[in-house]
CSV table of C-alpha atoms in Angstrom, one decimal:
chain,number,residue,atom,x,y,z
A,29,VAL,CA,3.6,13.4,-2.9
A,30,ASP,CA,0.2,13.1,-1.2
A,31,LEU,CA,-0.3,9.4,-1.5
A,32,ILE,CA,1.7,6.3,-2.6
A,33,LEU,CA,0.0,3.3,-4.3
A,34,LEU,CA,2.3,0.4,-3.7
A,35,ASP,CA,2.3,-3.0,-5.3
A,36,TYR,CA,3.3,-6.1,-3.3
A,37,GLU,CA,5.4,-7.8,-5.9
A,38,MET,CA,7.9,-5.8,-7.9
A,39,PRO,CA,11.3,-6.5,-9.5
A,40,GLY,CA,14.1,-6.3,-7.0
A,41,GLU,CA,12.2,-5.7,-3.8
A,42,ASP,CA,8.8,-6.5,-2.5
A,43,GLY,CA,6.2,-4.0,-1.3
A,44,PRO,CA,6.7,-4.5,2.4
A,45,THR,CA,10.4,-3.8,2.1
A,46,VAL,CA,9.8,-0.6,0.1
A,47,PHE,CA,7.1,0.3,2.6
A,48,GLN,CA,9.6,0.1,5.5
A,49,LYS,CA,12.2,2.1,3.6
A,50,ILE,CA,9.6,4.8,3.0
A,51,ARG,CA,8.6,4.8,6.7
A,52,ASN,CA,12.3,4.9,7.8
A,53,ASN,CA,13.1,8.0,5.7
A,54,PRO,CA,12.2,11.2,7.6
A,55,THR,CA,11.3,13.0,4.3
A,56,THR,CA,8.7,10.4,3.4
A,57,SER,CA,7.7,8.8,6.7
A,58,ASN,CA,4.3,10.6,6.9
A,59,ILE,CA,3.1,9.9,3.3
A,60,PRO,CA,0.1,7.6,3.4
A,61,ILE,CA,0.6,4.3,1.6
A,62,VAL,CA,-2.1,2.1,0.1
A,63,PHE,CA,-1.2,-1.4,-1.2
A,64,LEU,CA,-2.8,-1.9,-4.6
A,65,THR,CA,-2.0,-5.4,-5.7
A,66,GLY,CA,-3.2,-8.7,-7.0
A,67,ILE,CA,-1.8,-10.6,-4.1
A,68,ASN,CA,-4.6,-12.3,-2.2
A,69,GLU,CA,-2.6,-14.9,-0.2
A,70,SER,CA,-3.6,-14.6,3.4
A,71,ASP,CA,0.0,-14.7,4.8
A,72,LYS,CA,1.2,-12.0,2.5
A,73,ILE,CA,-1.9,-9.8,3.2
A,74,GLN,CA,-1.3,-10.2,7.0
A,75,LYS,CA,2.4,-9.2,6.5
A,76,ALA,CA,1.3,-6.1,4.6
A,77,LEU,CA,-1.4,-5.2,7.1
A,78,SER,CA,0.9,-5.6,10.0
A,79,LEU,CA,2.8,-2.6,8.6
A,80,ARG,CA,-0.4,-0.6,9.1
A,81,PRO,CA,-0.8,0.9,5.6
A,82,ALA,CA,-3.7,3.3,4.9
A,83,GLY,CA,-5.4,0.6,2.9
A,84,TYR,CA,-5.1,-2.7,0.9
A,85,LEU,CA,-6.9,-2.9,-2.4
A,86,LEU,CA,-7.0,-6.0,-4.7
A,87,LYS,CA,-6.5,-5.8,-8.4
A,88,PRO,CA,-8.5,-5.5,-10.5
A,89,VAL,CA,-9.8,-2.7,-8.5
A,90,ASN,CA,-13.1,-1.0,-9.3
A,91,LYS,CA,-12.5,2.7,-10.2
A,92,ASP,CA,-15.1,3.9,-7.7
A,93,ASP,CA,-13.5,1.8,-4.9
A,94,LEU,CA,-10.1,3.2,-5.7
A,95,LEU,CA,-11.4,6.8,-5.7
A,96,ALA,CA,-13.3,6.3,-2.5
A,97,LYS,CA,-10.1,5.0,-0.8
A,98,VAL,CA,-8.0,7.9,-2.1
A,99,HIS,CA,-10.6,10.4,-0.9
A,100,GLU,CA,-10.8,8.6,2.5
A,101,VAL,CA,-7.0,8.7,2.9
A,102,LEU,CA,-6.6,12.3,1.8
A,103,ASP,CA,-9.5,13.8,3.6
């Protein structure tokens, strides 16, 4: 896995919880994570950004913006 696109709201666990689990696992801790979500509430955005993801993109995302972020993270 080169990159994880992670939603904020999912059944069972939220994105920040999954993010922390990925970071705490030595096998996956270095995989870049970009939040790709429809969540635009400032408190939730701040919570996600405090985890220091490689990016935070709002849905609906423009294809060119998504590809630019992917190239930025992977280059």
